[in-house]
Amino acid sequence: WPWISIGRINREIGGHCTGTLIAPDLVLTAAHCLYNKDDGRWTIPMEVHFVAGYDRGSFSAHARGKAFYHDPDYNPKKATRVSEMARDWAIIELDQKLKLKPVPLSARVAEALFNRKPPIPVDALGYNGDWSEILMVHKGCRAVDMLAERPLMIHDCDTTFGASGGPLLHITGDKVEIVGVLSGVLTLKDKSEKG
């Protein structure tokens, strides 16, 4: 734990993302993982599989989706906009309760996370597209900033496609908490650049 409670979200139509068990029958992920860009519709919940602790064909538990919950203002057709990245979260209700220990969501508000100096260390976990059969982790990267106008955390973790929906974990001793969900990539301009 907590690695066995993080898993792959596989879609029967193809593609995968990452998700984290936050209750025996609830998985936190990114909303864009549940949307089909090709036909412009949400995936049918029962066609989504959560495979907890997936590692090269073995896993600790499996369940299908039963329902999805996401920000009602999230627009998947504009998923790359900052405003939508800040809303890019979803909860999958599973068709059964899994006998795994959930990973808790942080009870701290975002401002409290960023009032600390130096920036808080986080671990980013996901089934990256380049290593999709094993859970990859970037340990000790940093939550470096937050866009003031949006609840969007900026970090310097190394992630790629497939890691979407994965957790940003803050680990202190034996305390583990989810402080964010991987949702997209922002390219920030250097403030010293002109134009």
mmCIF file of C-alpha atoms in Angstrom:
data_model
loop_
_atom_site.group_PDB
_atom_site.id
_atom_site.type_symbol
_atom_site.label_atom_id
_atom_site.label_comp_id
_atom_site.label_asym_id
_atom_site.label_seq_id
_atom_site.Cartn_x
_atom_site.Cartn_y
_atom_site.Cartn_z
ATOM 1 C CA TRP A 1 0.000 0.000 0.000
ATOM 2 C CA PRO A 2 -0.593 2.531 -1.435
ATOM 3 C CA TRP A 3 0.692 1.099 -4.740
ATOM 4 C CA ILE A 4 -1.811 -1.806 -4.831
ATOM 5 C CA SER A 5 -4.697 0.689 -4.567
ATOM 6 C CA ILE A 6 -3.550 2.537 -7.685
ATOM 7 C CA GLY A 7 -4.389 0.895 -10.978
ATOM 8 C CA ARG A 8 -4.980 1.032 -14.686
ATOM 9 C CA ILE A 9 -8.278 2.214 -16.071
ATOM 10 C CA ASN A 10 -8.821 0.201 -19.236
ATOM 11 C CA ARG A 11 -11.489 1.080 -21.761
ATOM 12 C CA GLU A 12 -13.003 -1.681 -23.879
ATOM 13 C CA ILE A 13 -12.824 0.612 -26.922
ATOM 14 C CA GLY A 14 -9.063 0.959 -26.351
ATOM 15 C CA GLY A 15 -6.749 3.187 -24.407
ATOM 16 C CA HIS A 16 -5.900 3.396 -20.744
ATOM 17 C CA CYS A 17 -5.366 5.908 -17.950
ATOM 18 C CA THR A 18 -4.546 5.686 -14.263
ATOM 19 C CA GLY A 19 -6.865 5.789 -11.258
ATOM 20 C CA THR A 20 -6.703 5.608 -7.462
ATOM 21 C CA LEU A 21 -9.091 3.867 -5.093
ATOM 22 C CA ILE A 22 -10.397 6.538 -2.684
ATOM 23 C CA ALA A 23 -13.195 4.410 -1.141
ATOM 24 C CA PRO A 24 -13.950 0.678 -1.480
ATOM 25 C CA ASP A 25 -16.098 1.379 -4.555
ATOM 26 C CA LEU A 26 -14.824 4.778 -5.789
ATOM 27 C CA VAL A 27 -11.869 5.560 -8.064
ATOM 28 C CA LEU A 28 -10.440 9.034 -8.689
ATOM 29 C CA THR A 29 -9.146 9.763 -12.207
ATOM 30 C CA ALA A 30 -9.145 12.465 -14.899
ATOM 31 C CA ALA A 31 -12.450 13.184 -16.651
ATOM 32 C CA HIS A 32 -10.877 13.248 -20.115
ATOM 33 C CA CYS A 33 -10.012 9.558 -19.639
ATOM 34 C CA LEU A 34 -13.710 8.716 -19.791
ATOM 35 C CA TYR A 35 -14.519 10.715 -22.918
ATOM 36 C CA ASN A 36 -14.299 9.359 -26.467
ATOM 37 C CA LYS A 37 -12.891 12.076 -28.706
ATOM 38 C CA ASP A 38 -13.504 9.995 -31.832
ATOM 39 C CA ASP A 39 -17.287 9.920 -31.511
ATOM 40 C CA GLY A 40 -17.825 12.828 -29.099
ATOM 41 C CA ARG A 41 -19.483 10.897 -26.281
ATOM 42 C CA TRP A 42 -18.761 9.685 -22.774
ATOM 43 C CA THR A 43 -17.648 6.071 -22.421
ATOM 44 C CA ILE A 44 -20.327 3.696 -21.122
ATOM 45 C CA PRO A 45 -19.424 3.069 -17.444
ATOM 46 C CA MET A 46 -19.644 -0.739 -17.675
ATOM 47 C CA GLU A 47 -17.053 -0.629 -20.505
ATOM 48 C CA VAL A 48 -14.457 0.784 -18.106
ATOM 49 C CA HIS A 49 -12.364 -1.581 -15.983
ATOM 50 C CA PHE A 50 -10.343 -0.597 -12.913
ATOM 51 C CA VAL A 51 -7.454 -3.033 -12.493
ATOM 52 C CA ALA A 52 -5.869 -2.254 -9.115
ATOM 53 C CA GLY A 53 -2.177 -2.901 -8.607
ATOM 54 C CA TYR A 54 -1.734 -3.902 -12.242
ATOM 55 C CA ASP A 55 1.756 -5.181 -13.037
ATOM 56 C CA ARG A 56 2.513 -6.968 -16.321
ATOM 57 C CA GLY A 57 -0.725 -8.984 -16.341
ATOM 58 C CA SER A 58 -1.144 -9.567 -12.609
ATOM 59 C CA PHE A 59 -3.279 -7.390 -10.342
ATOM 60 C CA SER A 60 -4.654 -7.145 -6.810
ATOM 61 C CA ALA A 61 -8.336 -6.502 -7.665
ATOM 62 C CA HIS A 62 -10.666 -5.731 -10.574
ATOM 63 C CA ALA A 63 -14.088 -4.100 -10.972
ATOM 64 C CA ARG A 64 -16.137 -2.508 -13.735
ATOM 65 C CA GLY A 65 -17.555 0.979 -13.726
ATOM 66 C CA LYS A 66 -21.139 1.473 -12.630
ATOM 67 C CA ALA A 67 -21.439 5.281 -12.909
ATOM 68 C CA PHE A 68 -19.261 8.368 -13.462
ATOM 69 C CA TYR A 69 -19.290 11.679 -11.609
ATOM 70 C CA HIS A 70 -17.427 14.767 -12.806
ATOM 71 C CA ASP A 71 -17.541 18.549 -12.676
ATOM 72 C CA PRO A 72 -20.774 19.453 -14.519
ATOM 73 C CA ASP A 73 -19.018 22.460 -16.073
ATOM 74 C CA TYR A 74 -16.198 20.367 -17.540
ATOM 75 C CA ASN A 75 -16.101 20.616 -21.349
ATOM 76 C CA PRO A 76 -14.140 17.669 -22.790
ATOM 77 C CA LYS A 77 -14.082 19.271 -26.244
ATOM 78 C CA LYS A 78 -11.864 22.025 -24.798
ATOM 79 C CA ALA A 79 -9.771 19.752 -22.567
ATOM 80 C CA THR A 80 -6.458 21.487 -23.302
ATOM 81 C CA ARG A 81 -7.611 24.870 -21.989
ATOM 82 C CA VAL A 82 -6.412 25.837 -18.526
ATOM 83 C CA SER A 83 -10.008 26.398 -17.367
ATOM 84 C CA GLU A 84 -10.888 22.821 -18.306
ATOM 85 C CA MET A 85 -7.697 21.286 -16.912
ATOM 86 C CA ALA A 86 -8.735 22.675 -13.531
ATOM 87 C CA ARG A 87 -12.052 20.797 -13.850
ATOM 88 C CA ASP A 88 -10.514 17.609 -15.252
ATOM 89 C CA TRP A 89 -11.370 15.147 -12.516
ATOM 90 C CA ALA A 90 -13.842 12.281 -12.301
ATOM 91 C CA ILE A 91 -14.938 9.650 -9.854
ATOM 92 C CA ILE A 92 -15.829 6.194 -11.109
ATOM 93 C CA GLU A 93 -18.339 4.316 -8.982
ATOM 94 C CA LEU A 94 -17.452 0.635 -9.227
ATOM 95 C CA ASP A 95 -19.904 -2.246 -9.560
ATOM 96 C CA GLN A 96 -18.511 -3.815 -6.374
ATOM 97 C CA LYS A 97 -16.518 -2.896 -3.271
ATOM 98 C CA LEU A 98 -12.869 -3.872 -3.395
ATOM 99 C CA LYS A 99 -11.089 -5.283 -0.357
ATOM 100 C CA LEU A 100 -8.194 -2.859 -0.591
ATOM 101 C CA LYS A 101 -7.234 0.048 1.627
ATOM 102 C CA PRO A 102 -8.229 3.316 -0.117
ATOM 103 C CA VAL A 103 -5.799 6.218 -0.473
ATOM 104 C CA PRO A 104 -7.160 9.296 1.359
ATOM 105 C CA LEU A 105 -7.721 12.667 -0.256
ATOM 106 C CA SER A 106 -5.900 15.532 1.413
ATOM 107 C CA ALA A 107 -8.052 17.505 3.831
ATOM 108 C CA ARG A 108 -5.838 20.567 3.392
ATOM 109 C CA VAL A 109 -6.957 23.328 1.100
ATOM 110 C CA ALA A 110 -4.693 24.199 -1.823
ATOM 111 C CA GLU A 111 -3.546 27.477 -0.254
ATOM 112 C CA ALA A 112 -2.186 25.610 2.765
ATOM 113 C CA LEU A 113 -0.117 23.397 0.476
ATOM 114 C CA PHE A 114 1.588 26.406 -1.057
ATOM 115 C CA ASN A 115 2.200 28.466 2.069
ATOM 116 C CA ARG A 116 5.147 26.188 2.799
ATOM 117 C CA LYS A 117 8.696 26.964 1.743
ATOM 118 C CA PRO A 118 10.376 25.208 0.015
ATOM 119 C CA PRO A 119 7.687 23.751 -2.293
ATOM 120 C CA ILE A 120 6.172 20.529 -1.003
ATOM 121 C CA PRO A 121 7.594 17.267 -2.301
ATOM 122 C CA VAL A 122 5.166 15.058 -4.210
ATOM 123 C CA ASP A 123 5.296 11.721 -5.982
ATOM 124 C CA ALA A 124 3.574 11.367 -9.375
ATOM 125 C CA LEU A 125 2.326 7.897 -10.238
ATOM 126 C CA GLY A 126 0.931 6.561 -13.464
ATOM 127 C CA TYR A 127 0.887 3.905 -16.162
ATOM 128 C CA ASN A 128 2.870 5.981 -18.619
ATOM 129 C CA GLY A 129 2.342 5.218 -22.287
ATOM 130 C CA ASP A 130 6.006 4.318 -22.713
ATOM 131 C CA TRP A 131 5.907 1.811 -19.799
ATOM 132 C CA SER A 132 2.203 0.943 -19.694
ATOM 133 C CA GLU A 133 2.560 -2.491 -18.062
ATOM 134 C CA ILE A 134 4.006 -1.239 -14.771
ATOM 135 C CA LEU A 135 3.204 1.602 -12.404
ATOM 136 C CA MET A 136 5.860 4.279 -12.768
ATOM 137 C CA VAL A 137 6.651 6.791 -10.039
ATOM 138 C CA HIS A 138 8.584 10.030 -10.055
ATOM 139 C CA LYS A 139 9.594 10.413 -6.421
ATOM 140 C CA GLY A 140 10.485 13.681 -4.815
ATOM 141 C CA CYS A 141 9.380 16.067 -7.520
ATOM 142 C CA ARG A 142 7.759 19.308 -6.383
ATOM 143 C CA ALA A 143 4.388 21.035 -6.397
ATOM 144 C CA VAL A 144 5.904 24.367 -7.394
ATOM 145 C CA ASP A 145 2.967 26.693 -7.972
ATOM 146 C CA MET A 146 -0.737 27.100 -8.395
ATOM 147 C CA LEU A 147 -2.545 29.221 -10.941
ATOM 148 C CA ALA A 148 -4.220 31.820 -8.750
ATOM 149 C CA GLU A 149 -7.344 32.110 -10.875
ATOM 150 C CA ARG A 150 -7.887 28.339 -11.052
ATOM 151 C CA PRO A 151 -7.441 25.445 -8.621
ATOM 152 C CA LEU A 152 -4.693 24.079 -10.887
ATOM 153 C CA MET A 153 -1.461 22.807 -9.355
ATOM 154 C CA ILE A 154 1.754 23.071 -11.336
ATOM 155 C CA HIS A 155 4.485 20.509 -10.631
ATOM 156 C CA ASP A 156 7.822 19.510 -12.095
ATOM 157 C CA CYS A 157 7.183 15.745 -12.184
ATOM 158 C CA ASP A 158 8.121 13.698 -15.240
ATOM 159 C CA THR A 159 4.942 12.152 -16.686
ATOM 160 C CA THR A 160 3.482 11.374 -20.099
ATOM 161 C CA PHE A 161 0.360 10.018 -21.820
ATOM 162 C CA GLY A 162 -1.303 7.180 -19.894
ATOM 163 C CA ALA A 163 -0.412 8.728 -16.546
ATOM 164 C CA SER A 164 -3.508 10.933 -16.814
ATOM 165 C CA GLY A 165 -5.736 10.392 -13.806
ATOM 166 C CA GLY A 166 -2.825 9.263 -11.671
ATOM 167 C CA PRO A 167 -2.363 10.713 -8.209
ATOM 168 C CA LEU A 168 0.031 13.330 -6.954
ATOM 169 C CA LEU A 169 0.840 11.977 -3.518
ATOM 170 C CA HIS A 170 2.290 13.824 -0.551
ATOM 171 C CA ILE A 171 4.011 11.299 1.719
ATOM 172 C CA THR A 172 5.221 12.190 5.201
ATOM 173 C CA GLY A 173 6.452 9.213 7.199
ATOM 174 C CA ASP A 174 3.624 6.684 7.063
ATOM 175 C CA LYS A 175 1.005 9.311 6.122
ATOM 176 C CA VAL A 176 -0.031 9.252 2.459
ATOM 177 C CA GLU A 177 -2.527 11.667 0.926
ATOM 178 C CA ILE A 178 -3.673 12.621 -2.550
ATOM 179 C CA VAL A 179 -3.051 16.321 -3.238
ATOM 180 C CA GLY A 180 -3.773 16.322 -6.976
ATOM 181 C CA VAL A 181 -4.716 14.400 -10.102
ATOM 182 C CA LEU A 182 -2.576 14.340 -13.245
ATOM 183 C CA SER A 183 -4.586 15.879 -16.055
ATOM 184 C CA GLY A 184 -2.449 17.545 -18.705
ATOM 185 C CA VAL A 185 0.660 19.372 -19.769
ATOM 186 C CA LEU A 186 1.173 23.122 -19.689
ATOM 187 C CA THR A 187 3.980 24.886 -21.481
ATOM 188 C CA LEU A 188 4.857 27.970 -19.501
ATOM 189 C CA LYS A 189 6.588 30.937 -21.112
ATOM 190 C CA ASP A 190 9.710 32.224 -19.467
ATOM 191 C CA LYS A 191 8.800 35.576 -17.870
ATOM 192 C CA SER A 192 12.085 37.009 -19.121
ATOM 193 C CA GLU A 193 11.089 36.351 -22.759
ATOM 194 C CA LYS A 194 9.682 39.248 -24.735
ATOM 195 C CA GLY A 195 6.430 38.894 -26.656
#
